[in-house]
């Protein structure tokens, strides 16, 4: 481990140590607390270790891997989304001014931010969050799914590169084969998100300043389906979910 981390940057060395050294130690600490009769349901590891999961699902390796997922999902993706949003707000003063004015409507005389229940009802803030998620991608690598019980039929339009003429195509994908898509590609589908490389929160609002729910089906920052990220409920405003 030391040989590997010495060849990395200081930041990457900290990350690898956190995942490979610190994470298993957190699991061991949670288990030790339980062995001493100290309940620890306030932590993720403590809750999982006290659950009715099969023993194999509570092994050191399995718990460490779960910690990896939580660490990555709760830090890197969130920090990058906030970075993208912050950059565009600072680069576009008019946009920042509009957002500040909207938030100011729900801030009381103390200057303290209101609870999320109030903030999630703000349409422009919701649009900013959605556009930030779109351009930060979440997990940008291709996520695969396998249809185990049926063949999949794909129907669509295809145009050769450089051509403006499309033709109808149909393909049968046999059951058992993996298919997947990338948020980095889907989020730049110009037929859904015109001028897709521009940060345009207004695209998420209709003429009545309400959220355009039809765009949600093309937002893959949290993936989709049963394997979608559970963190979506902590990020996407419930009023526009």
Coordinates of N, CA and C in Angstrom, one line a residue:
X1 N 0.8 -1.2 0.0 CA 0.0 0.0 0.0 C 0.9 1.3 0.0
X2 N 1.9 1.3 0.9 CA 2.8 2.4 1.0 C 3.5 2.7 -0.4
X3 N 3.9 1.6 -1.0 CA 4.6 1.7 -2.3 C 3.7 2.4 -3.3
X4 N 2.4 2.0 -3.3 CA 1.5 2.6 -4.3 C 1.2 4.1 -4.0
X5 N 0.9 4.4 -2.8 CA 0.5 5.8 -2.4 C 1.7 6.7 -2.6
X6 N 2.9 6.3 -2.5 CA 4.0 7.2 -2.6 C 4.1 7.7 -4.1
X7 N 3.5 7.0 -5.0 CA 3.6 7.3 -6.4 C 2.4 8.2 -6.8
X8 N 1.5 8.5 -5.8 CA 0.3 9.3 -6.1 C 0.5 10.7 -5.6
X9 N -0.4 11.6 -5.9 CA -0.4 12.9 -5.4 C -0.8 12.8 -3.9
X10 N -0.6 13.9 -3.2 CA -0.9 13.9 -1.7 C -2.4 13.7 -1.5
X11 N -3.3 14.3 -2.4 CA -4.7 14.2 -2.3 C -5.1 12.7 -2.5
X12 N -4.6 12.1 -3.5 CA -4.9 10.7 -3.8 C -4.5 9.8 -2.7
X13 N -3.3 10.1 -2.1 CA -2.8 9.3 -1.0 C -3.8 9.3 0.1
X14 N -4.3 10.5 0.4 CA -5.3 10.6 1.5 C -6.6 9.8 1.2
X15 N -7.0 9.9 -0.1 CA -8.2 9.2 -0.5 C -8.0 7.6 -0.3
X16 N -6.9 7.1 -0.8 CA -6.6 5.7 -0.8 C -6.5 5.2 0.7
X17 N -5.9 6.0 1.5 CA -5.7 5.6 2.9 C -7.1 5.6 3.6
X18 N -8.0 6.6 3.2 CA -9.3 6.6 3.8 C -10.1 5.4 3.4
X19 N -10.0 4.9 2.2 CA -10.7 3.8 1.7 C -10.2 2.4 2.1
X20 N -8.8 2.3 2.0 CA -8.2 1.0 2.2 C -7.8 0.8 3.7
X21 N -7.5 1.8 4.4 CA -7.1 1.7 5.8 C -8.2 2.1 6.8
X22 N -8.6 3.3 6.6 CA -9.6 3.8 7.6 C -10.9 3.1 7.5
X23 N -11.4 2.8 6.3 CA -12.8 2.2 6.2 C -12.9 0.9 6.9
X24 N -12.0 0.0 6.7 CA -12.1 -1.3 7.5 C -12.0 -1.1 9.0
X25 N -11.2 -0.1 9.4 CA -11.1 0.2 10.9 C -12.4 0.7 11.4
X26 N -13.1 1.5 10.7 CA -14.4 2.0 11.1 C -15.4 0.8 11.3
X27 N -15.3 -0.2 10.4 CA -16.1 -1.4 10.5 C -15.8 -2.2 11.8
X28 N -14.5 -2.3 12.0 CA -14.0 -3.1 13.2 C -14.4 -2.4 14.5
X29 N -14.3 -1.0 14.4 CA -14.7 -0.3 15.6 C -16.2 -0.5 15.9
X30 N -17.1 -0.5 14.9 CA -18.5 -0.7 15.1 C -18.8 -2.1 15.6
X31 N -18.1 -3.1 15.1 CA -18.2 -4.4 15.6 C -17.8 -4.6 17.0
X32 N -16.6 -3.9 17.4 CA -16.1 -4.0 18.7 C -17.1 -3.4 19.7
X33 N -17.7 -2.2 19.3 CA -18.7 -1.6 20.2 C -19.9 -2.5 20.4
X34 N -20.3 -3.2 19.4 CA -21.4 -4.2 19.6 C -21.0 -5.3 20.5
X35 N -19.8 -5.8 20.3 CA -19.3 -6.9 21.1 C -19.3 -6.6 22.6
X36 N -19.1 -5.3 22.9 CA -19.1 -4.8 24.3 C -20.5 -4.4 24.8
X37 N -21.5 -4.6 24.0 CA -22.8 -4.3 24.4 C -23.2 -2.9 24.1
X38 N -22.5 -2.1 23.3 CA -22.8 -0.7 23.0 C -23.5 -0.7 21.7
X39 N -24.8 -0.3 21.8 CA -25.6 -0.2 20.5 C -25.1 1.0 19.7
X40 N -25.1 0.9 18.4 CA -24.6 2.0 17.6 C -25.5 2.1 16.3
X41 N -26.8 2.3 16.5 CA -27.7 2.4 15.4 C -27.6 3.8 14.8
X42 N -26.8 4.7 15.3 CA -26.7 6.1 14.8 C -25.7 6.1 13.6
X43 N -24.9 5.0 13.4 CA -24.0 5.0 12.3 C -24.4 3.9 11.3
X44 N -24.0 4.1 10.1 CA -24.4 3.2 9.0 C -23.9 1.8 9.3
X45 N -22.6 1.7 9.7 CA -22.1 0.3 10.0 C -22.8 -0.3 11.2
X46 N -23.0 0.5 12.2 CA -23.7 -0.1 13.4 C -25.1 -0.6 13.1
X47 N -25.8 0.2 12.3 CA -27.1 -0.2 11.9 C -27.1 -1.5 11.1
X48 N -26.2 -1.6 10.1 CA -26.1 -2.8 9.3 C -25.7 -4.0 10.1
X49 N -24.7 -3.8 11.0 CA -24.3 -5.0 11.8 C -25.4 -5.5 12.7
X50 N -26.3 -4.7 13.1 CA -27.4 -5.1 14.0 C -28.6 -5.5 13.2
X51 N -28.6 -5.4 11.9 CA -29.7 -5.8 11.1 C -29.9 -7.3 11.0
X52 N -30.9 -7.7 10.3 CA -31.1 -9.2 10.1 C -30.6 -9.7 8.7
X53 N -29.6 -8.9 8.2 CA -29.0 -9.4 7.0 C -28.2 -10.7 7.2
X54 N -28.0 -11.5 6.2 CA -27.3 -12.7 6.4 C -25.8 -12.4 6.8
X55 N -25.2 -13.3 7.5 CA -23.8 -13.1 8.0 C -22.8 -12.7 6.8
X56 N -23.0 -13.3 5.7 CA -22.1 -13.0 4.5 C -22.2 -11.6 4.1
X57 N -23.4 -10.9 4.3 CA -23.6 -9.5 4.0 C -23.0 -8.6 5.0
X58 N -22.5 -9.1 6.1 CA -22.0 -8.3 7.2 C -20.5 -8.6 7.5
X59 N -19.9 -9.2 6.5 CA -18.4 -9.5 6.6 C -17.6 -8.2 6.5
X60 N -16.4 -8.3 7.0 CA -15.5 -7.1 6.9 C -15.4 -6.6 5.5
X61 N -15.2 -7.5 4.6 CA -15.0 -7.1 3.2 C -16.2 -6.5 2.6
X62 N -17.4 -7.1 2.9 CA -18.6 -6.6 2.3 C -19.0 -5.3 2.9
X63 N -18.8 -5.1 4.2 CA -19.1 -3.8 4.8 C -18.1 -2.7 4.4
X64 N -16.9 -3.1 4.1 CA -15.9 -2.1 3.6 C -16.3 -1.7 2.2
X65 N -16.7 -2.6 1.4 CA -17.2 -2.3 0.0 C -18.4 -1.3 0.1
X66 N -19.3 -1.6 1.0 CA -20.4 -0.7 1.2 C -20.0 0.7 1.6
X67 N -19.0 0.7 2.4 CA -18.4 2.0 2.8 C -17.8 2.8 1.7
X68 N -17.1 2.0 0.8 CA -16.6 2.6 -0.5 C -17.7 3.3 -1.2
X69 N -18.8 2.6 -1.4 CA -19.9 3.2 -2.2 C -20.5 4.5 -1.6
X70 N -20.7 4.4 -0.3 CA -21.2 5.6 0.4 C -20.2 6.7 0.4
X71 N -18.9 6.4 0.5 CA -17.9 7.5 0.5 C -17.9 8.2 -0.9
X72 N -17.9 7.4 -1.9 CA -17.8 7.9 -3.3 C -19.1 8.7 -3.6
X73 N -20.2 8.1 -3.3 CA -21.5 8.7 -3.7 C -21.8 10.0 -2.9
X74 N -21.3 10.0 -1.6 CA -21.6 11.1 -0.8 C -20.6 12.2 -0.8
X75 N -19.5 12.1 -1.5 CA -18.4 13.1 -1.5 C -18.1 13.6 -2.9
X76 N -17.6 12.7 -3.7 CA -17.1 13.1 -5.1 C -18.2 13.7 -5.9
X77 N -19.3 13.0 -6.1 CA -20.4 13.4 -6.9 C -21.0 14.7 -6.4
X78 N -21.2 14.8 -5.1 CA -21.8 16.0 -4.5 C -20.9 17.2 -4.7
X79 N -19.6 17.0 -4.4 CA -18.7 18.1 -4.4 C -18.5 18.6 -5.9
X80 N -18.6 17.7 -6.8 CA -18.4 18.1 -8.2 C -19.7 18.9 -8.7
X81 N -20.9 18.4 -8.3 CA -22.1 19.1 -8.7 C -22.1 20.5 -8.1
X82 N -21.7 20.7 -6.8 CA -21.6 22.0 -6.2 C -20.6 22.9 -6.9
X83 N -19.5 22.3 -7.3 CA -18.4 23.0 -8.0 C -19.0 23.6 -9.3
X84 N -19.7 22.7 -10.1 CA -20.2 23.2 -11.4 C -21.3 24.3 -11.2
X85 N -22.1 24.1 -10.2 CA -23.1 25.2 -9.9 C -22.5 26.5 -9.5
X86 N -21.5 26.4 -8.6 CA -20.9 27.6 -8.1 C -20.2 28.3 -9.2
X87 N -19.5 27.6 -10.0 CA -18.7 28.2 -11.1 C -19.7 29.0 -12.0
X88 N -20.8 28.4 -12.4 CA -21.7 29.1 -13.3 C -22.4 30.3 -12.7
X89 N -22.7 30.2 -11.4 CA -23.3 31.3 -10.7 C -22.4 32.5 -10.6
X90 N -21.1 32.2 -10.3 CA -20.1 33.3 -10.2 C -19.8 33.8 -11.6
X91 N -19.8 33.0 -12.6 CA -19.5 33.5 -14.0 C -20.7 34.2 -14.6
X92 N -21.9 34.1 -14.1 CA -23.1 34.7 -14.6 C -23.7 35.6 -13.5
X93 N -23.3 36.8 -13.3 CA -23.8 37.6 -12.2 C -25.3 37.8 -12.2
X94 N -25.9 37.9 -13.4 CA -27.4 38.1 -13.5 C -28.1 36.9 -13.0
X95 N -27.6 35.7 -13.2 CA -28.2 34.5 -12.7 C -28.1 34.4 -11.2
X96 N -26.9 34.7 -10.7 CA -26.7 34.7 -9.2 C -27.6 35.8 -8.6
X97 N -27.8 36.9 -9.2 CA -28.7 37.9 -8.6 C -30.1 37.5 -8.6
X98 N -30.6 36.8 -9.6 CA -31.9 36.3 -9.7 C -32.1 35.2 -8.6
X99 N -31.2 34.3 -8.4 CA -31.3 33.3 -7.4 C -31.3 33.9 -6.0
X100 N -30.4 34.8 -5.8 CA -30.3 35.5 -4.5 C -31.6 36.1 -4.1
X101 N -32.3 36.8 -5.1 CA -33.5 37.5 -4.9 C -34.6 36.5 -4.5
X102 N -34.6 35.3 -5.2 CA -35.6 34.3 -4.9 C -35.5 33.8 -3.5
X103 N -34.2 33.4 -3.1 CA -34.0 32.9 -1.8 C -34.3 33.9 -0.7
X104 N -34.0 35.2 -1.0 CA -34.2 36.2 0.0 C -35.7 36.3 0.4
X105 N -36.6 35.8 -0.5 CA -38.0 35.9 -0.2 C -38.4 35.0 1.0
X106 N -37.6 34.0 1.3 CA -37.9 33.0 2.3 C -36.9 33.1 3.5
X107 N -36.1 34.1 3.5 CA -35.1 34.3 4.6 C -35.7 35.3 5.6
X108 N -35.8 35.0 6.8 CA -36.4 35.9 7.8 C -35.4 37.0 8.2
X109 N -35.8 37.8 9.1 CA -34.9 39.0 9.5 C -33.6 38.6 10.2
X110 N -33.5 37.3 10.7 CA -32.3 36.9 11.4 C -31.2 36.6 10.4
X111 N -31.6 36.4 9.1 CA -30.6 36.1 8.1 C -30.3 34.7 7.9
X112 N -30.9 33.8 8.8 CA -30.6 32.4 8.7 C -31.4 31.8 7.6
X113 N -30.8 30.8 7.0 CA -31.5 30.0 5.9 C -32.7 29.3 6.5
X114 N -33.8 29.3 5.8 CA -35.0 28.5 6.2 C -34.8 27.0 6.1
X115 N -35.6 26.2 6.6 CA -35.5 24.8 6.4 C -35.7 24.4 4.9
X116 N -35.2 23.2 4.6 CA -35.3 22.7 3.2 C -36.7 22.6 2.7
X117 N -37.6 22.4 3.6 CA -39.1 22.4 3.2 C -39.5 23.7 2.5
X118 N -38.9 24.8 2.9 CA -39.2 26.1 2.3 C -38.4 26.3 1.0
X119 N -37.1 25.9 1.1 CA -36.2 26.1 -0.1 C -36.6 25.3 -1.3
X120 N -37.1 24.0 -1.0 CA -37.5 23.2 -2.1 C -38.7 23.6 -2.9
X121 N -39.4 24.6 -2.4 CA -40.5 25.1 -3.2 C -40.1 26.3 -4.1
X122 N -38.9 26.7 -4.1 CA -38.4 27.8 -4.9 C -38.1 27.3 -6.3
X123 N -38.8 27.7 -7.4 CA -38.7 27.1 -8.7 C -37.3 27.4 -9.3
X124 N -36.8 28.6 -9.2 CA -35.5 28.9 -9.8 C -34.4 28.1 -9.1
X125 N -34.4 28.0 -7.8 CA -33.4 27.2 -7.1 C -33.5 25.7 -7.6
X126 N -34.7 25.2 -7.7 CA -34.8 23.9 -8.3 C -34.2 23.7 -9.7
X127 N -34.5 24.7 -10.5 CA -33.9 24.7 -11.8 C -32.4 24.7 -11.8
X128 N -31.8 25.5 -10.9 CA -30.4 25.6 -10.8 C -29.8 24.2 -10.4
X129 N -30.5 23.6 -9.5 CA -30.0 22.3 -9.0 C -30.1 21.3 -10.1
X130 N -31.2 21.2 -10.9 CA -31.3 20.3 -11.9 C -30.3 20.5 -13.0
X131 N -30.0 21.8 -13.4 CA -29.1 22.0 -14.4 C -27.7 21.7 -14.0
X132 N -27.4 21.9 -12.7 CA -26.1 21.6 -12.2 C -25.9 20.1 -12.2
X133 N -26.9 19.3 -11.9 CA -26.8 17.9 -11.9 C -26.7 17.4 -13.3
X134 N -27.3 18.0 -14.3 CA -27.2 17.6 -15.7 C -25.8 17.8 -16.2
X135 N -25.1 18.9 -15.8 CA -23.8 19.1 -16.3 C -22.7 18.6 -15.4
X136 N -23.0 18.0 -14.3 CA -22.0 17.3 -13.5 C -22.1 15.8 -13.7
X137 N -23.2 15.3 -14.2 CA -23.4 14.0 -14.7 C -23.6 12.9 -13.7
X138 N -23.2 13.1 -12.4 CA -23.3 12.0 -11.5 C -22.2 11.0 -11.8
X139 N -22.6 9.8 -12.1 CA -21.6 8.8 -12.5 C -21.7 8.7 -14.1
X140 N -20.6 9.2 -14.7 CA -20.6 9.4 -16.1 C -20.3 8.2 -16.9
X141 N -19.7 7.1 -16.3 CA -19.4 5.9 -17.0 C -20.7 5.2 -17.4
X142 N -20.6 4.3 -18.3 CA -21.7 3.5 -18.8 C -22.3 2.6 -17.7
X143 N -23.6 2.7 -17.4 CA -24.2 1.8 -16.4 C -25.0 0.7 -17.2
X144 N -24.7 -0.5 -16.8 CA -25.3 -1.6 -17.6 C -26.5 -2.2 -16.9
X145 N -27.4 -2.7 -17.7 CA -28.6 -3.5 -17.2 C -28.7 -4.7 -18.1
X146 N -29.3 -5.8 -17.5 CA -29.4 -7.0 -18.2 C -30.9 -7.5 -18.1
X147 N -31.5 -7.6 -19.3 CA -32.9 -8.2 -19.3 C -32.8 -9.7 -19.3
X148 N -33.2 -10.3 -18.2 CA -33.0 -11.7 -18.0 C -34.2 -12.6 -18.5
X149 N -35.4 -11.9 -18.6 CA -36.6 -12.7 -18.9 C -37.2 -12.5 -20.3
X150 N -36.6 -11.5 -21.0 CA -37.2 -11.2 -22.3 C -36.2 -10.6 -23.3
X151 N -36.5 -10.7 -24.6 CA -35.6 -10.0 -25.5 C -36.1 -8.5 -25.6
X152 N -35.2 -7.6 -25.8 CA -35.5 -6.2 -25.9 C -35.5 -5.8 -27.4
X153 N -36.5 -5.0 -27.8 CA -36.6 -4.5 -29.2 C -36.3 -3.0 -29.1
X154 N -35.3 -2.6 -29.9 CA -34.9 -1.2 -30.0 C -35.4 -0.7 -31.3
X155 N -36.2 0.4 -31.3 CA -36.7 1.1 -32.5 C -36.3 2.5 -32.4
X156 N -35.8 3.1 -33.5 CA -35.4 4.5 -33.4 C -35.0 5.0 -34.8
X157 N -34.4 6.2 -34.8 CA -33.9 6.8 -36.0 C -32.4 6.9 -36.0
X158 N -31.8 6.7 -37.1 CA -30.3 6.7 -37.2 C -29.9 7.5 -38.4
X159 N -28.9 8.3 -38.2 CA -28.4 9.1 -39.3 C -26.9 8.9 -39.3
X160 N -26.3 8.6 -40.4 CA -24.8 8.5 -40.5 C -24.1 9.8 -40.1
X161 N -22.9 9.7 -39.6 CA -22.2 10.9 -39.3 C -22.1 11.9 -40.5
X162 N -22.4 13.1 -40.3 CA -22.4 14.1 -41.3 C -23.6 14.2 -42.2
X163 N -24.5 13.2 -42.0 CA -25.7 13.2 -42.8 C -26.9 13.9 -42.1
X164 N -27.8 14.5 -42.8 CA -28.9 15.2 -42.2 C -30.2 14.3 -42.5
X165 N -30.0 13.2 -43.1 CA -31.1 12.3 -43.4 C -31.1 11.1 -42.5
X166 N -32.2 10.8 -41.8 CA -32.2 9.6 -40.9 C -33.1 8.5 -41.5
X167 N -32.8 7.3 -41.0 CA -33.6 6.2 -41.4 C -34.1 5.5 -40.2
X168 N -35.2 4.8 -40.3 CA -35.8 4.0 -39.2 C -35.0 2.7 -39.0
X169 N -34.7 2.4 -37.8 CA -33.9 1.1 -37.5 C -34.6 0.3 -36.4
X170 N -34.4 -1.0 -36.5 CA -35.0 -1.8 -35.4 C -34.0 -3.0 -35.2
X171 N -33.7 -3.2 -33.9 CA -32.7 -4.2 -33.5 C -33.3 -5.0 -32.4
X172 N -33.1 -6.3 -32.4 CA -33.5 -7.2 -31.3 C -32.3 -7.5 -30.4
X173 N -32.3 -7.2 -29.1 CA -31.2 -7.5 -28.2 C -31.6 -8.7 -27.4
X174 N -31.0 -9.9 -27.6 CA -31.4 -11.1 -26.9 C -31.3 -11.0 -25.4
X175 N -32.2 -11.6 -24.7 CA -32.1 -11.6 -23.2 C -30.8 -12.2 -22.8
X176 N -30.3 -11.6 -21.6 CA -29.1 -12.0 -21.1 C -27.9 -11.2 -21.5
X177 N -28.1 -10.3 -22.5 CA -27.0 -9.4 -23.0 C -27.1 -8.1 -22.2
X178 N -26.0 -7.5 -21.9 CA -25.9 -6.3 -21.1 C -26.1 -5.1 -22.1
X179 N -26.9 -4.1 -21.7 CA -27.1 -2.9 -22.4 C -26.9 -1.8 -21.4
X180 N -26.5 -0.6 -21.9 CA -26.2 0.5 -21.0 C -26.2 1.8 -21.7
X181 N -26.2 2.9 -20.9 CA -26.1 4.2 -21.4 C -25.3 5.1 -20.5
X182 N -24.8 6.2 -21.0 CA -24.0 7.1 -20.2 C -24.7 8.4 -20.0
X183 N -24.7 8.9 -18.8 CA -25.3 10.2 -18.6 C -24.6 11.3 -19.3
X184 N -23.3 11.2 -19.6 CA -22.5 12.1 -20.3 C -23.0 12.3 -21.8
X185 N -23.6 11.2 -22.3 CA -24.1 11.2 -23.7 C -25.6 11.7 -23.6
X186 N -26.4 11.1 -22.7 CA -27.8 11.4 -22.6 C -28.0 12.9 -22.3
X187 N -27.2 13.4 -21.4 CA -27.4 14.8 -21.0 C -27.1 15.8 -22.1
X188 N -26.5 15.3 -23.2 CA -26.1 16.2 -24.3 C -26.9 15.9 -25.5
X189 N -28.1 15.2 -25.3 CA -29.0 14.9 -26.4 C -29.6 16.3 -26.8
X190 N -29.2 16.8 -28.0 CA -29.7 18.1 -28.4 C -31.2 18.1 -28.7
X191 N -31.8 17.0 -28.9 CA -33.3 16.9 -29.2 C -34.0 17.1 -27.9
X192 N -33.4 16.9 -26.7 CA -34.0 17.1 -25.4 C -33.5 18.3 -24.7
X193 N -32.2 18.5 -24.8 CA -31.6 19.7 -24.2 C -30.8 20.5 -25.2
X194 N -31.6 21.4 -25.9 CA -30.9 22.2 -26.9 C -29.8 23.1 -26.3
X195 N -28.8 23.3 -27.1 CA -27.6 24.1 -26.6 C -27.1 23.4 -25.3
X196 N -26.9 22.1 -25.4 CA -26.8 21.3 -24.2 C -25.5 21.6 -23.4
X197 N -24.5 22.2 -24.0 CA -23.3 22.5 -23.2 C -23.3 23.8 -22.5
X198 N -24.4 24.5 -22.6 CA -24.6 25.7 -21.9 C -25.4 25.5 -20.6
X199 N -25.1 26.3 -19.6 CA -25.8 26.2 -18.3 C -27.0 27.1 -18.4
X200 N -28.2 26.5 -18.6 CA -29.4 27.2 -18.8 C -30.5 26.7 -17.9
X201 N -30.6 27.2 -16.6 CA -31.6 26.7 -15.7 C -33.0 26.9 -16.2
X202 N -33.2 27.9 -17.0 CA -34.6 28.2 -17.5 C -35.2 27.1 -18.3
X203 N -34.3 26.2 -18.8 CA -34.9 25.1 -19.6 C -35.7 24.1 -18.8
X204 N -35.6 24.2 -17.4 CA -36.3 23.3 -16.5 C -37.6 24.0 -16.1
X205 N -37.9 25.2 -16.5 CA -39.2 25.9 -16.1 C -40.1 26.1 -17.3
X206 N -41.4 26.0 -17.1 CA -42.3 26.2 -18.2 C -42.7 27.7 -18.2
X207 N -43.7 28.0 -19.0 CA -44.2 29.4 -19.1 C -44.8 29.9 -17.9
X208 N -45.3 28.9 -17.0 CA -45.8 29.3 -15.7 C -44.8 29.3 -14.6
X209 N -43.6 29.2 -14.9 CA -42.5 29.1 -14.0 C -42.5 27.8 -13.1
X210 N -43.1 26.8 -13.7 CA -43.2 25.5 -13.0 C -42.2 24.5 -13.6
X211 N -41.8 23.5 -12.8 CA -40.8 22.5 -13.3 C -41.3 21.7 -14.5
X212 N -40.5 21.5 -15.5 CA -40.8 20.7 -16.6 C -40.5 19.3 -16.3
X213 N -41.5 18.6 -15.9 CA -41.3 17.2 -15.4 C -41.0 16.3 -16.6
X214 N -41.3 16.6 -17.8 CA -41.0 15.8 -18.9 C -39.5 15.6 -19.2
X215 N -38.7 16.6 -18.6 CA -37.3 16.5 -18.8 C -36.6 15.5 -17.8
X216 N -37.4 15.2 -16.7 CA -36.8 14.3 -15.7 C -36.4 12.9 -16.2
X217 N -37.2 12.5 -17.2 CA -36.9 11.1 -17.8 C -35.5 11.1 -18.5
X218 N -35.0 12.2 -18.8 CA -33.7 12.2 -19.5 C -32.5 12.6 -18.6
X219 N -32.8 12.8 -17.3 CA -31.8 13.2 -16.3 C -31.3 11.9 -15.6
X220 N -30.1 11.5 -15.9 CA -29.5 10.2 -15.4 C -28.5 10.4 -14.3
X221 N -28.4 11.6 -13.7 CA -27.4 11.9 -12.7 C -27.5 10.9 -11.5
X222 N -28.7 10.3 -11.3 CA -28.8 9.3 -10.2 C -29.2 7.9 -10.8
X223 N -28.9 7.8 -12.1 CA -29.3 6.5 -12.8 C -30.8 6.4 -12.7
X224 N -31.3 5.2 -13.1 CA -32.8 5.0 -13.1 C -33.1 3.6 -12.7
X225 N -34.4 3.4 -12.3 CA -34.8 2.1 -12.0 C -34.5 1.6 -10.6
X226 N -34.5 0.3 -10.4 CA -34.3 -0.3 -9.1 C -32.9 -0.1 -8.6
X227 N -32.0 0.2 -9.5 CA -30.6 0.4 -9.1 C -30.2 1.9 -9.1
X228 N -31.2 2.7 -9.1 CA -30.9 4.2 -9.0 C -30.4 4.6 -7.6
X229 N -29.7 5.6 -7.6 CA -29.1 6.1 -6.3 C -30.2 6.6 -5.3
X230 N -30.2 6.1 -4.1 CA -31.2 6.4 -3.1 C -31.0 7.9 -2.7
X231 N -29.8 8.5 -3.0 CA -29.6 9.9 -2.5 C -30.4 10.9 -3.3
X232 N -31.2 10.5 -4.3 CA -32.0 11.4 -5.1 C -33.0 12.2 -4.2
X233 N -33.5 11.5 -3.2 CA -34.5 12.1 -2.3 C -33.9 13.2 -1.4
X234 N -32.6 13.1 -1.2 CA -31.9 14.1 -0.4 C -31.5 15.4 -1.2
X235 N -31.6 15.3 -2.5 CA -31.0 16.3 -3.4 C -32.1 17.0 -4.2
X236 N -33.0 16.2 -4.9 CA -34.0 16.7 -5.8 C -35.1 17.3 -4.9
X237 N -35.5 18.5 -5.1 CA -36.6 19.1 -4.3 C -37.9 18.2 -4.5
X238 N -38.6 17.9 -3.4 CA -39.8 17.1 -3.5 C -40.9 17.7 -4.3
X239 N -40.9 19.1 -4.3 CA -42.0 19.8 -5.0 C -41.8 19.6 -6.5
X240 N -40.6 19.2 -7.0 CA -40.5 19.0 -8.4 C -40.1 17.6 -8.7
X241 N -40.1 16.7 -7.8 CA -39.6 15.3 -8.0 C -40.7 14.5 -8.8

